[in-house]
Amino acid sequence: MSTTTVTTTINHFINGAETAGEGDRTQPVYNPATGAVSGELRLANRADLDATVAAARAAADSWGDISLAKRTAVLFKFRELVAS
């Protein structure tokens, strides 16, 4: 009997989209209950970091243009999602 192990790869989330990034290094993710490897995490390199910072700066600029009422509503919704 043959068993196949499927390893989940956790990518980056940059500028609203999942991406593998430019880096080629990964790190194992361990299940704390069993100690077994449950996936792998892609590690960022300098290009990934630069892309992330550029996206965050652009998002911060546009976030400041949104009304206080709308920003408050977004943050309260986020809080609700985290709490659930």
mmCIF file with all atom_site columns, C-alpha atoms in Angstrom:
data_model
loop_
_atom_site.group_PDB
_atom_site.id
_atom_site.type_symbol
_atom_site.label_atom_id
_atom_site.label_alt_id
_atom_site.label_comp_id
_atom_site.label_asym_id
_atom_site.label_entity_id
_atom_site.label_seq_id
_atom_site.pdbx_PDB_ins_code
_atom_site.Cartn_x
_atom_site.Cartn_y
_atom_site.Cartn_z
_atom_site.occupancy
_atom_site.B_iso_or_equiv
_atom_site.pdbx_formal_charge
_atom_site.auth_seq_id
_atom_site.auth_comp_id
_atom_site.auth_asym_id
_atom_site.auth_atom_id
_atom_site.pdbx_PDB_model_num
ATOM 1  C CA . MET A 1 1  ? 0.000   0.000  0.000  1.00 0.00 ? 1  MET A CA 1
ATOM 2  C CA . SER A 1 2  ? 1.362   3.373  -1.010 1.00 0.00 ? 2  SER A CA 1
ATOM 3  C CA . THR A 1 3  ? 0.598   6.563  0.859  1.00 0.00 ? 3  THR A CA 1
ATOM 4  C CA . THR A 1 4  ? 0.929   10.018 -0.584 1.00 0.00 ? 4  THR A CA 1
ATOM 5  C CA . THR A 1 5  ? 1.749   12.930 1.641  1.00 0.00 ? 5  THR A CA 1
ATOM 6  C CA . VAL A 1 6  ? 0.374   16.249 0.493  1.00 0.00 ? 6  VAL A CA 1
ATOM 7  C CA . THR A 1 7  ? 2.319   19.196 1.815  1.00 0.00 ? 7  THR A CA 1
ATOM 8  C CA . THR A 1 8  ? 0.563   22.539 1.964  1.00 0.00 ? 8  THR A CA 1
ATOM 9  C CA . THR A 1 9  ? 2.689   25.452 0.821  1.00 0.00 ? 9  THR A CA 1
ATOM 10 C CA . ILE A 1 10 ? 1.995   28.796 2.443  1.00 0.00 ? 10 ILE A CA 1
ATOM 11 C CA . ASN A 1 11 ? 2.753   31.565 -0.036 1.00 0.00 ? 11 ASN A CA 1
ATOM 12 C CA . HIS A 1 12 ? 2.970   35.318 0.396  1.00 0.00 ? 12 HIS A CA 1
ATOM 13 C CA . PHE A 1 13 ? -0.039  37.623 0.134  1.00 0.00 ? 13 PHE A CA 1
ATOM 14 C CA . ILE A 1 14 ? 1.150   40.790 -1.581 1.00 0.00 ? 14 ILE A CA 1
ATOM 15 C CA . ASN A 1 15 ? -0.967  43.557 -3.099 1.00 0.00 ? 15 ASN A CA 1
ATOM 16 C CA . GLY A 1 16 ? -4.205  41.636 -2.671 1.00 0.00 ? 16 GLY A CA 1
ATOM 17 C CA . ALA A 1 17 ? -3.031  38.400 -4.262 1.00 0.00 ? 17 ALA A CA 1
ATOM 18 C CA . GLU A 1 18 ? -1.319  35.182 -3.272 1.00 0.00 ? 18 GLU A CA 1
ATOM 19 C CA . THR A 1 19 ? 2.127   34.820 -4.800 1.00 0.00 ? 19 THR A CA 1
ATOM 20 C CA . ALA A 1 20 ? 5.021   32.398 -4.509 1.00 0.00 ? 20 ALA A CA 1
ATOM 21 C CA . GLY A 1 21 ? 7.428   35.320 -4.651 1.00 0.00 ? 21 GLY A CA 1
ATOM 22 C CA . GLU A 1 22 ? 10.951  35.316 -5.994 1.00 0.00 ? 22 GLU A CA 1
ATOM 23 C CA . GLY A 1 23 ? 12.631  33.422 -3.173 1.00 0.00 ? 23 GLY A CA 1
ATOM 24 C CA . ASP A 1 24 ? 13.434  29.727 -3.419 1.00 0.00 ? 24 ASP A CA 1
ATOM 25 C CA . ARG A 1 25 ? 13.831  28.922 0.286  1.00 0.00 ? 25 ARG A CA 1
ATOM 26 C CA . THR A 1 26 ? 11.153  27.313 2.447  1.00 0.00 ? 26 THR A CA 1
ATOM 27 C CA . GLN A 1 27 ? 10.788  26.396 6.092  1.00 0.00 ? 27 GLN A CA 1
ATOM 28 C CA . PRO A 1 28 ? 8.767   23.506 7.509  1.00 0.00 ? 28 PRO A CA 1
ATOM 29 C CA . VAL A 1 29 ? 5.576   24.204 9.468  1.00 0.00 ? 29 VAL A CA 1
ATOM 30 C CA . TYR A 1 30 ? 5.026   21.803 12.371 1.00 0.00 ? 30 TYR A CA 1
ATOM 31 C CA . ASN A 1 31 ? 1.766   20.643 13.912 1.00 0.00 ? 31 ASN A CA 1
ATOM 32 C CA . PRO A 1 32 ? 2.277   21.536 17.596 1.00 0.00 ? 32 PRO A CA 1
ATOM 33 C CA . ALA A 1 33 ? 0.117   18.621 18.755 1.00 0.00 ? 33 ALA A CA 1
ATOM 34 C CA . THR A 1 34 ? 2.036   15.920 16.898 1.00 0.00 ? 34 THR A CA 1
ATOM 35 C CA . GLY A 1 35 ? 5.335   17.463 15.891 1.00 0.00 ? 35 GLY A CA 1
ATOM 36 C CA . ALA A 1 36 ? 4.713   16.297 12.323 1.00 0.00 ? 36 ALA A CA 1
ATOM 37 C CA . VAL A 1 37 ? 5.427   18.571 9.393  1.00 0.00 ? 37 VAL A CA 1
ATOM 38 C CA . SER A 1 38 ? 2.071   19.881 8.154  1.00 0.00 ? 38 SER A CA 1
ATOM 39 C CA . GLY A 1 39 ? 3.279   22.233 5.453  1.00 0.00 ? 39 GLY A CA 1
ATOM 40 C CA . GLU A 1 40 ? 5.986   24.551 4.287  1.00 0.00 ? 40 GLU A CA 1
ATOM 41 C CA . LEU A 1 41 ? 6.298   28.304 4.449  1.00 0.00 ? 41 LEU A CA 1
ATOM 42 C CA . ARG A 1 42 ? 7.906   30.197 1.579  1.00 0.00 ? 42 ARG A CA 1
ATOM 43 C CA . LEU A 1 43 ? 10.577  32.555 2.862  1.00 0.00 ? 43 LEU A CA 1
ATOM 44 C CA . ALA A 1 44 ? 10.840  36.003 1.325  1.00 0.00 ? 44 ALA A CA 1
ATOM 45 C CA . ASN A 1 45 ? 13.944  37.384 -0.294 1.00 0.00 ? 45 ASN A CA 1
ATOM 46 C CA . ARG A 1 46 ? 14.891  41.035 -0.813 1.00 0.00 ? 46 ARG A CA 1
ATOM 47 C CA . ALA A 1 47 ? 12.771  41.380 -3.992 1.00 0.00 ? 47 ALA A CA 1
ATOM 48 C CA . ASP A 1 48 ? 9.717   40.014 -2.135 1.00 0.00 ? 48 ASP A CA 1
ATOM 49 C CA . LEU A 1 49 ? 10.296  42.462 0.707  1.00 0.00 ? 49 LEU A CA 1
ATOM 50 C CA . ASP A 1 50 ? 10.657  45.391 -1.689 1.00 0.00 ? 50 ASP A CA 1
ATOM 51 C CA . ALA A 1 51 ? 7.418   44.411 -3.497 1.00 0.00 ? 51 ALA A CA 1
ATOM 52 C CA . THR A 1 52 ? 5.581   44.122 -0.177 1.00 0.00 ? 52 THR A CA 1
ATOM 53 C CA . VAL A 1 53 ? 6.782   47.506 1.079  1.00 0.00 ? 53 VAL A CA 1
ATOM 54 C CA . ALA A 1 54 ? 5.862   49.186 -2.234 1.00 0.00 ? 54 ALA A CA 1
ATOM 55 C CA . ALA A 1 55 ? 2.354   47.671 -2.111 1.00 0.00 ? 55 ALA A CA 1
ATOM 56 C CA . ALA A 1 56 ? 1.929   48.723 1.520  1.00 0.00 ? 56 ALA A CA 1
ATOM 57 C CA . ARG A 1 57 ? 2.992   52.287 0.747  1.00 0.00 ? 57 ARG A CA 1
ATOM 58 C CA . ALA A 1 58 ? 0.533   52.515 -2.150 1.00 0.00 ? 58 ALA A CA 1
ATOM 59 C CA . ALA A 1 59 ? -2.254  51.075 0.015  1.00 0.00 ? 59 ALA A CA 1
ATOM 60 C CA . ALA A 1 60 ? -1.478  53.506 2.835  1.00 0.00 ? 60 ALA A CA 1
ATOM 61 C CA . ASP A 1 61 ? -1.699  56.447 0.446  1.00 0.00 ? 61 ASP A CA 1
ATOM 62 C CA . SER A 1 62 ? -5.134  55.405 -0.835 1.00 0.00 ? 62 SER A CA 1
ATOM 63 C CA . TRP A 1 63 ? -6.329  54.427 2.671  1.00 0.00 ? 63 TRP A CA 1
ATOM 64 C CA . GLY A 1 64 ? -5.769  58.010 3.807  1.00 0.00 ? 64 GLY A CA 1
ATOM 65 C CA . ASP A 1 65 ? -8.115  59.249 1.057  1.00 0.00 ? 65 ASP A CA 1
ATOM 66 C CA . ILE A 1 66 ? -11.029 57.204 2.428  1.00 0.00 ? 66 ILE A CA 1
ATOM 67 C CA . SER A 1 67 ? -13.422 58.947 4.815  1.00 0.00 ? 67 SER A CA 1
ATOM 68 C CA . LEU A 1 68 ? -13.055 58.364 8.541  1.00 0.00 ? 68 LEU A CA 1
ATOM 69 C CA . ALA A 1 69 ? -16.538 56.804 8.680  1.00 0.00 ? 69 ALA A CA 1
ATOM 70 C CA . LYS A 1 70 ? -15.654 54.249 5.977  1.00 0.00 ? 70 LYS A CA 1
ATOM 71 C CA . ARG A 1 71 ? -12.282 53.404 7.561  1.00 0.00 ? 71 ARG A CA 1
ATOM 72 C CA . THR A 1 72 ? -13.997 52.912 10.926 1.00 0.00 ? 72 THR A CA 1
ATOM 73 C CA . ALA A 1 73 ? -16.586 50.592 9.349  1.00 0.00 ? 73 ALA A CA 1
ATOM 74 C CA . VAL A 1 74 ? -13.838 48.533 7.685  1.00 0.00 ? 74 VAL A CA 1
ATOM 75 C CA . LEU A 1 75 ? -11.893 48.170 10.924 1.00 0.00 ? 75 LEU A CA 1
ATOM 76 C CA . PHE A 1 76 ? -14.986 47.191 12.911 1.00 0.00 ? 76 PHE A CA 1
ATOM 77 C CA . LYS A 1 77 ? -15.829 44.559 10.275 1.00 0.00 ? 77 LYS A CA 1
ATOM 78 C CA . PHE A 1 78 ? -12.282 43.241 10.498 1.00 0.00 ? 78 PHE A CA 1
ATOM 79 C CA . ARG A 1 79 ? -12.624 43.024 14.281 1.00 0.00 ? 79 ARG A CA 1
ATOM 80 C CA . GLU A 1 80 ? -15.846 41.021 13.852 1.00 0.00 ? 80 GLU A CA 1
ATOM 81 C CA . LEU A 1 81 ? -14.137 38.609 11.468 1.00 0.00 ? 81 LEU A CA 1
ATOM 82 C CA . VAL A 1 82 ? -11.228 38.081 13.848 1.00 0.00 ? 82 VAL A CA 1
ATOM 83 C CA . ALA A 1 83 ? -13.577 37.536 16.795 1.00 0.00 ? 83 ALA A CA 1
ATOM 84 C CA . SER A 1 84 ? -15.606 34.941 14.896 1.00 0.00 ? 84 SER A CA 1
#
